[in-house]
Amino acid sequence: MPDEARRPGPRTSAGSPKAVLWDMDGTLLDSEKIWTISLADTARWLGGELSTRAREDMVGSNMARTLVIMFDDLGLPPDPDRHTATAEFLTARTGELFREGLVWRPGAQEALRTVREAGWPMALVTNTERALTEMALDGIGREHFTATVCGDEVPRGKPDPDPYLRAAELLGVDAADCLAVEDSPTGALAAGRAGAAVLVVPCDVPVPHAPGRFHRESLVGLTPAEVRLAYTRARADRAA
């Protein structure tokens, strides 16, 4: 039997993505709540209290941007040495909370299995640094991903397109032929800037509608047909 007949999902170019790229925090894992705790603890370590608005701005962000937002919110002057120490404290505190256990987002575990069994190559694309991502991968399942890209492995993290462009490169496909699954405005913007179609599944903050995005309430019950639908609708919306 021809390979195309066995695995129609990734082989059809017009109506199907060539790969699916997954965000981690807030998309696969309900870990933004963990970050809320560690960020609040870090702000207190710096002698202040993090505002709700600043925390929302940090959702989906990378370490460098998170520190800029935090220092600005706390009224602290930029200080490279203090930024480095703060990053170390935040990473260590988040790692402690990760080790206590990570919770799946609704339907995420089943969605990963469904997409993998349909034959699409997958990559994990996260702004979280490699050390913490490795801890999370033990629970998520490394076998799902052909490639993983972390925030400290690219020149610029989300909302810049670098993480998604790197993931597509590692998979040997064009980012424009991929479907990215994201929960945050920052992540959706990064994926869109890379040219990917975006399946938006909001978690802790709303994600505005924009060209190239297809919204779904959750990952519960996601099917291969809906993966194709999200991809084709998002592409058509971008082209309109």
Coordinates of C-alpha atoms in Angstrom, one line a residue:
M1 CA 0.0 0.0 0.0
P2 CA 1.4 3.5 -0.8
D3 CA 2.6 5.5 2.1
E4 CA 0.2 8.3 1.2
A5 CA -2.7 5.9 1.7
R6 CA -1.5 4.9 5.1
R7 CA -0.8 8.3 6.4
P8 CA -3.0 10.9 4.7
G9 CA -2.7 13.6 7.4
P10 CA 0.8 15.1 6.8
R11 CA 0.8 14.2 3.1
T12 CA -2.0 16.4 1.8
S13 CA -0.5 19.9 1.3
A14 CA -3.6 22.1 0.5
G15 CA -5.9 20.8 3.3
S16 CA -3.5 19.6 5.9
P17 CA -0.5 20.9 7.8
K18 CA 2.9 19.2 7.3
A19 CA 3.6 19.4 11.1
V20 CA 1.9 20.5 14.3
L21 CA 3.8 22.7 16.7
W22 CA 2.8 22.8 20.4
D23 CA 3.3 25.5 23.0
M24 CA 3.8 24.1 26.5
D25 CA 2.8 26.4 29.4
G26 CA -1.0 27.0 29.3
T27 CA -1.5 24.9 26.2
L28 CA -0.4 21.4 27.1
L29 CA 0.2 22.0 30.8
D30 CA -1.8 24.1 33.3
S31 CA 1.5 25.5 34.4
E32 CA 0.8 29.2 34.1
K33 CA -0.7 28.9 37.6
I34 CA 2.7 27.6 38.8
W35 CA 4.5 30.5 37.2
T36 CA 2.0 32.9 38.9
I37 CA 3.2 31.6 42.3
S38 CA 6.9 31.6 41.4
L39 CA 6.7 35.1 39.8
A40 CA 4.9 36.5 42.9
D41 CA 7.6 34.9 45.1
T42 CA 10.3 36.4 43.0
A43 CA 8.7 39.9 43.2
R44 CA 8.6 39.6 47.0
W45 CA 12.2 38.5 47.0
L46 CA 13.0 41.7 45.2
G47 CA 11.0 43.6 47.8
G48 CA 7.7 44.3 46.0
E49 CA 4.4 42.9 44.9
L50 CA 3.7 42.0 41.3
S51 CA 0.6 43.7 39.8
T52 CA -2.1 41.8 38.0
R53 CA -1.5 43.7 34.8
A54 CA 2.2 42.8 34.8
R55 CA 1.5 39.2 35.4
E56 CA -0.9 39.1 32.5
D57 CA 1.7 40.7 30.3
M58 CA 4.1 38.0 31.2
V59 CA 1.9 35.1 30.0
G60 CA 3.7 33.3 27.3
S61 CA 6.8 35.6 27.6
N62 CA 10.4 34.6 27.7
M63 CA 12.8 35.2 30.6
A64 CA 14.4 38.4 29.4
R65 CA 11.1 40.1 28.7
T66 CA 9.6 38.8 31.9
L67 CA 12.4 40.4 33.9
V68 CA 12.0 43.7 32.1
I69 CA 8.3 43.7 32.9
M70 CA 8.9 42.8 36.5
F71 CA 11.6 45.4 37.2
D72 CA 9.5 48.1 35.5
D73 CA 6.4 47.0 37.5
L74 CA 8.3 47.1 40.8
G75 CA 9.9 50.5 39.9
L76 CA 13.4 49.0 40.0
P77 CA 16.2 50.3 37.7
P78 CA 17.6 48.0 35.1
D79 CA 20.6 46.1 36.5
P80 CA 22.3 43.3 34.5
D81 CA 23.7 41.6 37.6
R82 CA 20.4 41.9 39.5
H83 CA 18.6 40.5 36.4
T84 CA 20.9 37.5 36.4
A85 CA 20.4 36.8 40.1
T86 CA 16.6 37.3 39.7
A87 CA 16.5 34.8 36.7
E88 CA 18.3 32.3 38.8
F89 CA 15.9 32.7 41.7
L90 CA 12.9 32.5 39.5
T91 CA 14.2 29.4 37.7
A92 CA 15.0 27.6 41.0
R93 CA 11.6 28.5 42.5
T94 CA 9.7 27.4 39.4
G95 CA 11.7 24.1 39.4
E96 CA 10.7 23.4 43.0
L97 CA 7.1 23.8 42.0
F98 CA 7.5 21.7 38.8
R99 CA 8.8 18.9 40.9
E100 CA 5.7 18.9 43.0
G101 CA 3.7 17.9 40.0
L102 CA 2.3 19.3 36.7
V103 CA -1.3 19.2 35.6
W104 CA -2.5 18.6 32.0
R105 CA -4.8 21.1 30.4
P106 CA -8.2 19.6 29.6
G107 CA -7.9 17.2 26.6
A108 CA -4.2 18.0 26.0
Q109 CA -2.9 14.5 26.7
E110 CA -5.5 12.9 24.4
A111 CA -4.9 15.5 21.7
L112 CA -1.2 14.8 21.6
R113 CA -1.8 11.1 21.2
T114 CA -4.4 11.7 18.5
V115 CA -2.2 14.0 16.4
R116 CA 0.8 11.7 16.8
E117 CA -1.2 8.6 15.8
A118 CA -2.6 10.5 12.7
G119 CA 1.0 10.7 11.5
W120 CA 1.9 14.4 11.8
P121 CA 5.4 15.2 13.0
M122 CA 5.3 17.3 16.1
A123 CA 7.6 19.8 17.9
L124 CA 7.4 21.4 21.3
V125 CA 8.0 25.2 21.0
T126 CA 8.2 27.0 24.4
N127 CA 9.6 30.2 25.8
T128 CA 10.5 28.2 29.0
E129 CA 14.2 27.5 29.3
R130 CA 15.7 24.1 28.6
A131 CA 16.4 23.1 32.2
L132 CA 12.7 23.5 33.2
T133 CA 11.4 22.1 29.9
E134 CA 13.4 18.9 30.5
M135 CA 11.7 18.5 33.8
A136 CA 8.3 18.9 32.2
L137 CA 9.1 16.5 29.3
D138 CA 9.4 13.7 31.8
G139 CA 5.7 14.0 32.4
I140 CA 4.5 15.1 29.0
G141 CA 6.3 12.3 27.1
R142 CA 9.4 12.9 25.0
E143 CA 8.2 10.3 22.4
H144 CA 5.6 12.7 21.1
F145 CA 8.1 15.2 19.7
T146 CA 10.6 15.0 16.8
A147 CA 12.1 18.3 18.0
T148 CA 11.9 20.7 21.0
V149 CA 12.8 24.3 21.0
C150 CA 13.2 26.3 24.2
G151 CA 13.4 30.1 24.9
D152 CA 17.1 30.1 25.7
E153 CA 18.0 28.3 22.4
V154 CA 17.0 31.1 20.0
P155 CA 18.2 34.7 19.5
R156 CA 14.8 36.1 20.4
G157 CA 11.9 34.3 22.1
K158 CA 8.2 34.7 21.6
P159 CA 6.6 37.1 20.5
D160 CA 9.3 37.1 17.9
P161 CA 9.1 34.2 15.4
D162 CA 12.5 32.7 16.1
P163 CA 11.2 29.7 18.1
Y164 CA 8.7 28.6 15.5
L165 CA 11.1 29.2 12.6
R166 CA 13.7 27.0 14.4
A167 CA 11.2 24.3 15.1
A168 CA 10.1 24.2 11.4
E169 CA 13.7 24.1 10.3
L170 CA 14.4 21.1 12.6
L171 CA 11.4 19.3 11.2
G172 CA 12.5 20.1 7.6
V173 CA 9.3 21.9 6.7
D174 CA 8.2 25.5 6.1
A175 CA 6.6 27.3 9.0
A176 CA 3.8 28.4 6.7
D177 CA 2.9 24.7 6.2
C178 CA 2.5 24.2 10.0
L179 CA -0.3 24.5 12.5
A180 CA 0.8 26.0 15.9
V181 CA -1.3 25.4 19.0
E182 CA -1.1 28.4 21.4
D183 CA -2.9 29.7 24.5
S184 CA -1.5 33.3 24.8
P185 CA -1.4 36.5 22.8
T186 CA 2.4 36.4 22.9
G187 CA 2.6 32.9 21.6
A188 CA -0.1 33.4 18.9
L189 CA 1.7 36.5 17.7
A190 CA 5.0 34.6 17.5
A191 CA 3.5 31.7 15.5
G192 CA 1.7 34.1 13.2
R193 CA 4.9 36.1 12.6
A194 CA 6.6 32.9 11.6
G195 CA 3.8 32.4 9.0
A196 CA 2.2 29.4 10.7
A197 CA -1.6 28.9 11.0
V198 CA -2.6 29.1 14.6
L199 CA -5.1 27.1 16.6
V200 CA -5.8 29.3 19.7
V201 CA -7.0 27.5 22.9
P202 CA -7.0 30.3 25.5
C203 CA -6.1 29.5 29.1
D204 CA -5.5 32.3 31.6
V205 CA -5.8 35.4 29.4
P206 CA -8.0 36.1 26.4
V207 CA -6.5 36.0 22.9
P208 CA -7.9 38.4 20.4
H209 CA -9.1 37.2 17.0
A210 CA -6.8 38.1 14.2
P211 CA -6.1 36.9 10.6
G212 CA -4.5 33.4 10.6
R213 CA -6.1 32.3 13.9
F214 CA -8.7 29.6 14.5
H215 CA -10.2 29.6 18.0
R216 CA -11.3 26.5 19.9
E217 CA -12.6 26.5 23.5
S218 CA -10.4 23.6 24.6
L219 CA -8.5 20.6 23.3
V220 CA -11.1 18.2 24.5
G221 CA -12.2 15.9 21.7
L222 CA -9.8 17.2 19.1
T223 CA -9.8 15.0 16.0
P224 CA -7.6 14.8 12.9
A225 CA -10.4 16.3 10.9
E226 CA -10.5 19.3 13.2
V227 CA -6.8 19.7 12.9
R228 CA -7.2 20.0 9.2
L229 CA -10.2 22.3 9.6
A230 CA -8.2 24.7 11.9
Y231 CA -5.3 24.7 9.5
T232 CA -7.4 25.4 6.4
R233 CA -9.6 28.0 8.0
A234 CA -6.7 29.9 9.6
R235 CA -4.8 29.9 6.2
A236 CA -7.9 31.1 4.4
D237 CA -8.5 33.8 7.0
R238 CA -4.9 35.0 6.6
A239 CA -5.2 35.1 2.8
A240 CA -8.6 36.9 2.8

